[in-house]
Short mmCIF file of C-alpha atoms in Angstrom, two decimals:
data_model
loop_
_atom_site.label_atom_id
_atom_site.label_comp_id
_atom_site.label_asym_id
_atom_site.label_seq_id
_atom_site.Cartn_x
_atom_site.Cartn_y
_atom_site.Cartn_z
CA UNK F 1 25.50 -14.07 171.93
CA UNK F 2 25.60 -11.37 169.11
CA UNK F 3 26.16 -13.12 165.24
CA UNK F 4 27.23 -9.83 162.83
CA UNK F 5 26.71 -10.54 159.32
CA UNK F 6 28.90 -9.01 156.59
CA UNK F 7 26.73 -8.09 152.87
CA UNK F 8 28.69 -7.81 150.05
CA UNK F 9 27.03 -5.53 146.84
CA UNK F 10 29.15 -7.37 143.97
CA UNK F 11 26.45 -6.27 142.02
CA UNK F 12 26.15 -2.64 142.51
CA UNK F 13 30.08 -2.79 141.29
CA UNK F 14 29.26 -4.70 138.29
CA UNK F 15 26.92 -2.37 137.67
CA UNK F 16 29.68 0.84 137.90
CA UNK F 17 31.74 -1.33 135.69
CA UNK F 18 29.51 -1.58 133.16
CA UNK F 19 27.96 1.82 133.09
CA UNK F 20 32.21 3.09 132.89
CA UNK F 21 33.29 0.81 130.22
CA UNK F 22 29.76 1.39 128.13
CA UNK F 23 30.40 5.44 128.34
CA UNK F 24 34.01 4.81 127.13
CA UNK F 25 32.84 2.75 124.11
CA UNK F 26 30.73 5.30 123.52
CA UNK F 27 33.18 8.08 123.25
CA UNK F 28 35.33 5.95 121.62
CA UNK F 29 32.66 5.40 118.53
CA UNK F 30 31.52 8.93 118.47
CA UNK F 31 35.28 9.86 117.87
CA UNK F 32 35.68 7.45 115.10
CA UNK F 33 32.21 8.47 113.85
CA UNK F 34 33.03 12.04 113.87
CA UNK F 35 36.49 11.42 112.31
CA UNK F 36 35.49 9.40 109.28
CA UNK F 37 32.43 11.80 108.73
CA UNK F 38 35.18 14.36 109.30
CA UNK F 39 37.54 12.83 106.76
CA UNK F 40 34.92 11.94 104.11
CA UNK F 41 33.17 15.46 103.85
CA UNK F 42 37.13 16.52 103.49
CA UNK F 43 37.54 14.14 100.88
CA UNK F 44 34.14 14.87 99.18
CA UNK F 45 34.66 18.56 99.50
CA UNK F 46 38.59 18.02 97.69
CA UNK F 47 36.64 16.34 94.74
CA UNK F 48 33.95 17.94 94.03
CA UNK F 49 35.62 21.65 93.99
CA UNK F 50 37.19 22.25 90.64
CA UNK F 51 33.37 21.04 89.65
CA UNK F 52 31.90 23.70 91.92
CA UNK F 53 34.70 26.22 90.43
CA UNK F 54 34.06 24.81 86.56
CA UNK F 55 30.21 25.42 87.37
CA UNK F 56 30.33 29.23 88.79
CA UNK F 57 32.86 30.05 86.01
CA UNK F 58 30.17 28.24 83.67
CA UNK F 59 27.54 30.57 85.32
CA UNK F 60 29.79 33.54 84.64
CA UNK F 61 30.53 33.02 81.28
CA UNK F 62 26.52 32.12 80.41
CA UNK F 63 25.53 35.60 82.23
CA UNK F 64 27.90 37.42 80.27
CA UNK F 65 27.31 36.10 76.76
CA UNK F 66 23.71 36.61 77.75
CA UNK F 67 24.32 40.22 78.27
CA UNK F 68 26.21 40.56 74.96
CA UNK F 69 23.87 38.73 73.05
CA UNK F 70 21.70 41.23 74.34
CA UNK F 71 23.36 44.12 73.20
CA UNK F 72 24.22 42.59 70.22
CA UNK F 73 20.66 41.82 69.47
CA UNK F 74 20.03 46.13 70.06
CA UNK F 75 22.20 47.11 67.20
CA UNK F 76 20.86 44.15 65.12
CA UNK F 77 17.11 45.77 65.59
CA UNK F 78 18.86 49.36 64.96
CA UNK F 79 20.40 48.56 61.86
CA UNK F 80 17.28 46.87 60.84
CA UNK F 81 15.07 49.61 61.61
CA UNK F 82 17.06 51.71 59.67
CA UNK F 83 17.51 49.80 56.37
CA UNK F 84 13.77 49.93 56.78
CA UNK F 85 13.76 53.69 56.83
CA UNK F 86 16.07 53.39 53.88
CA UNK F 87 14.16 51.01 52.06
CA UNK F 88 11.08 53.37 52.84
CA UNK F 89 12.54 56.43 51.30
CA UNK F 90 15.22 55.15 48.92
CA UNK F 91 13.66 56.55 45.98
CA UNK F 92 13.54 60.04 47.66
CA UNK F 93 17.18 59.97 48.17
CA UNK F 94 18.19 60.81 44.62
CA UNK F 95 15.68 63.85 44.96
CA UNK F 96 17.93 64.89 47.81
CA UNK F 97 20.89 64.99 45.99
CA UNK F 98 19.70 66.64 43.01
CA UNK F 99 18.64 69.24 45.41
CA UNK F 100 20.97 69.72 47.29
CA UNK F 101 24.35 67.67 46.23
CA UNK F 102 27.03 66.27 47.90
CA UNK F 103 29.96 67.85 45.77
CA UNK F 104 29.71 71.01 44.23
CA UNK F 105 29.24 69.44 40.39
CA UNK F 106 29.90 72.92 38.93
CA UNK F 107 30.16 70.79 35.08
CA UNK F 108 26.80 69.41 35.97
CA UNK F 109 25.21 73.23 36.59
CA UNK F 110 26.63 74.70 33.67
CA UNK F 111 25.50 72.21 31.26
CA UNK F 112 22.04 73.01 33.04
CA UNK F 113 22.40 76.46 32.62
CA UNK F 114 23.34 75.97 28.71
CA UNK F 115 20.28 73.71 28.76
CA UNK F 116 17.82 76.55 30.25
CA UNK F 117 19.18 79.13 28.31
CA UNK F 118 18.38 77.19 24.59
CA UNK F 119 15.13 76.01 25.70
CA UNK F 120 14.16 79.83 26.81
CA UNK F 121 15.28 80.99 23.07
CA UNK F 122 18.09 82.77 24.63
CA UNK F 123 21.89 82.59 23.46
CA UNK F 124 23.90 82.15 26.79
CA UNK F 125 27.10 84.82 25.54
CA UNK F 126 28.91 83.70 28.69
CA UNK F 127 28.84 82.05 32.41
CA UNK F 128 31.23 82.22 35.34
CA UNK F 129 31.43 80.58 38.45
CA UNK F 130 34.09 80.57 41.15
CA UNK F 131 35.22 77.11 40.64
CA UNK F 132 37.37 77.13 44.27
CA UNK F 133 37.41 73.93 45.73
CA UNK F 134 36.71 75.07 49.08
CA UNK F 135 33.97 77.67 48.12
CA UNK F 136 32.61 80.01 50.77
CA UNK F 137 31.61 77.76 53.73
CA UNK F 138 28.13 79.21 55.32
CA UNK F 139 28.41 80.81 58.85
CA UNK F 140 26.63 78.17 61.71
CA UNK F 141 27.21 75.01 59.74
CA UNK F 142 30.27 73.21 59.03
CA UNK F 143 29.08 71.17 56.01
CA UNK F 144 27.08 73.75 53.41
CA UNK F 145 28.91 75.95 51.01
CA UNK F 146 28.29 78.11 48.15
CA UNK F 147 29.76 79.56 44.50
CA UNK F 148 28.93 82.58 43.28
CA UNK F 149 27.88 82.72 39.44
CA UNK F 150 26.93 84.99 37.00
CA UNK F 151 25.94 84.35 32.75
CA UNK F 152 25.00 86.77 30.12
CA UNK F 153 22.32 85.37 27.63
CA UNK F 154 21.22 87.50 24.86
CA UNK F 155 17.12 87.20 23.93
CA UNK F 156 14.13 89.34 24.64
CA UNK F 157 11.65 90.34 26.87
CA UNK F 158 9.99 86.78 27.18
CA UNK F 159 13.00 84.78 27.01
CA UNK F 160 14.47 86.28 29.37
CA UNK F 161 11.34 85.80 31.79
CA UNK F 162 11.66 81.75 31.15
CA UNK F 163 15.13 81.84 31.87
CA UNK F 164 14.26 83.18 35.07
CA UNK F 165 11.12 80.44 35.77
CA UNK F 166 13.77 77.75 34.67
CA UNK F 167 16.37 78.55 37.06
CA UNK F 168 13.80 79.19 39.86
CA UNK F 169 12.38 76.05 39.36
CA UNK F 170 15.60 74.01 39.09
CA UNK F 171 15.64 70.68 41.18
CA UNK F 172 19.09 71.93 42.60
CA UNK F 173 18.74 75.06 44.94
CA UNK F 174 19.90 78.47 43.36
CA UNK F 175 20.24 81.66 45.31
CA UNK F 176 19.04 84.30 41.97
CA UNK F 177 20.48 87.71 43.87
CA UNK F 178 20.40 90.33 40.89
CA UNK F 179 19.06 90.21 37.54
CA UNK F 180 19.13 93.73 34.81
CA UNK F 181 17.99 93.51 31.01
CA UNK F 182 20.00 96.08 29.15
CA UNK F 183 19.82 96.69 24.90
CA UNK F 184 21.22 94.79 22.91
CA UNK F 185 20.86 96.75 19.63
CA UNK F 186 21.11 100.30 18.20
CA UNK F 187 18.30 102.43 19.11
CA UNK F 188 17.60 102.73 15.39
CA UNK F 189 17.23 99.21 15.44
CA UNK F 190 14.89 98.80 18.21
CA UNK F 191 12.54 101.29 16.90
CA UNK F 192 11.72 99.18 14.05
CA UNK F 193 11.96 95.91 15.16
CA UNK F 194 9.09 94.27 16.90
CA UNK F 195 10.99 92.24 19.14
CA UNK F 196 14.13 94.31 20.27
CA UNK F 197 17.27 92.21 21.43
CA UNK F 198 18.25 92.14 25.04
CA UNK F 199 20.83 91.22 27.32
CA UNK F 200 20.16 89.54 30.33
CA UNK F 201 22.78 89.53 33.65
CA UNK F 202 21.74 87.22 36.33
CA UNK F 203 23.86 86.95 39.36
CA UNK F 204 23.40 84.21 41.92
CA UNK F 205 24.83 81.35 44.40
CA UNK F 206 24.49 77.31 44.19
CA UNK F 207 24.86 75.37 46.92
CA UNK F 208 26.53 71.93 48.33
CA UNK F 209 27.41 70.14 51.40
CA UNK F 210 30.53 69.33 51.29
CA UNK F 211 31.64 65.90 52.44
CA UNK F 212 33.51 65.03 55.62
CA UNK F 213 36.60 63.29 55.43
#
């Protein structure tokens, strides 16, 4: 007589059980993992961005100021290098403009003139300049212009010659273009005297720059 036995595997079920509920716990707390990681960077991230904007504007704003400061400190060295320069040749300036002034000064010249002419020994009879405003504006540049003059002086032979060295050696630049000696006495006269009178004529230009507007 055959006996059949029947085996039962409860545990190998148990076992399927487990495994299926353990994966689905699993899931289950790598979802809520994921989704409060999820919801705290998003939170994080919603706080922390007008910092992140307040901090790159910050950033712009410091690069920029930078970059004027730099600038501004260029024209700060520029200017000082040049009041230096000034400083340096201040004292020359005034030589300048008694060379070569800024305005035309025509009263200042013809007191010079007057001057040169009663140092010489001459007697200045009479002086003209063209006293236009504009004068005669010098071709290729803008800024220099010129007067004609012209002056009688009565002297001799020797004052007439320092006139000459006076004007030539004038601190302001003058042009001397003609100069005649003519008599200034009867030829009687200037067969007996030892020093006969002349006339002197001296024609010439002075110069200016003449100041922008």
């Amino acid at each position: 007589m055959t006996e059949s036995f029947q085996i039962n595997k409860p545990k190998i079920a148990l076992w399927k059980n487990l495994k299926e509920k353990k994966g689905t716990q699993t899931a289950h707390s790598f979802f809520w993992l994921s989704f409060s990681l999820f919801v705290t960077a998003f939170f994080i991230l919603v706080a922390i961005r007008p910092t992140i904007l307040t901090i790159a504007q910050l950033n712009k704003e410091i690069k920029e100021k930078t970059k004027a400061n730099e600038i501004l400190q260029k024209k700060i060295d520029s200017l000082v290098a040049a009041q230096n320069v000034y400083v340096k040749y201040a004292n020359k300036l005034s030589l300048v403009e008694e060379v070569l002034p800024q305005r035309s000064h025509f009263g200042n010249f013809s007191y010079y003139l007057e001057t040169a002419s009663s140092s010489s020994g001459n007697l200045l009879v009479s002086f003209n300049i063209a006293k236009s405003a504009e004068g005669k504006k010098l071709s290729g540049n803008s800024l220099l212009y010129s007067s004609d003059f012209s002056l009688q002086a009565d002297g001799n032979f020797a004052s007439a010659k320092d006139l000459i060295d006076l004007l030539e050696t004038s601190k302001r630049i003058v042009n001397l273009e003609t100069f005649s000696l003519s008599a200034n006495q009867k030829k009687e006269e200037a067969e007996t005297s030892t020093t006969p009178s002349l006339k002197s004529e001296i024609k010439g230009k002075i110069f200016w720059l003449k100041q922008k507007k």
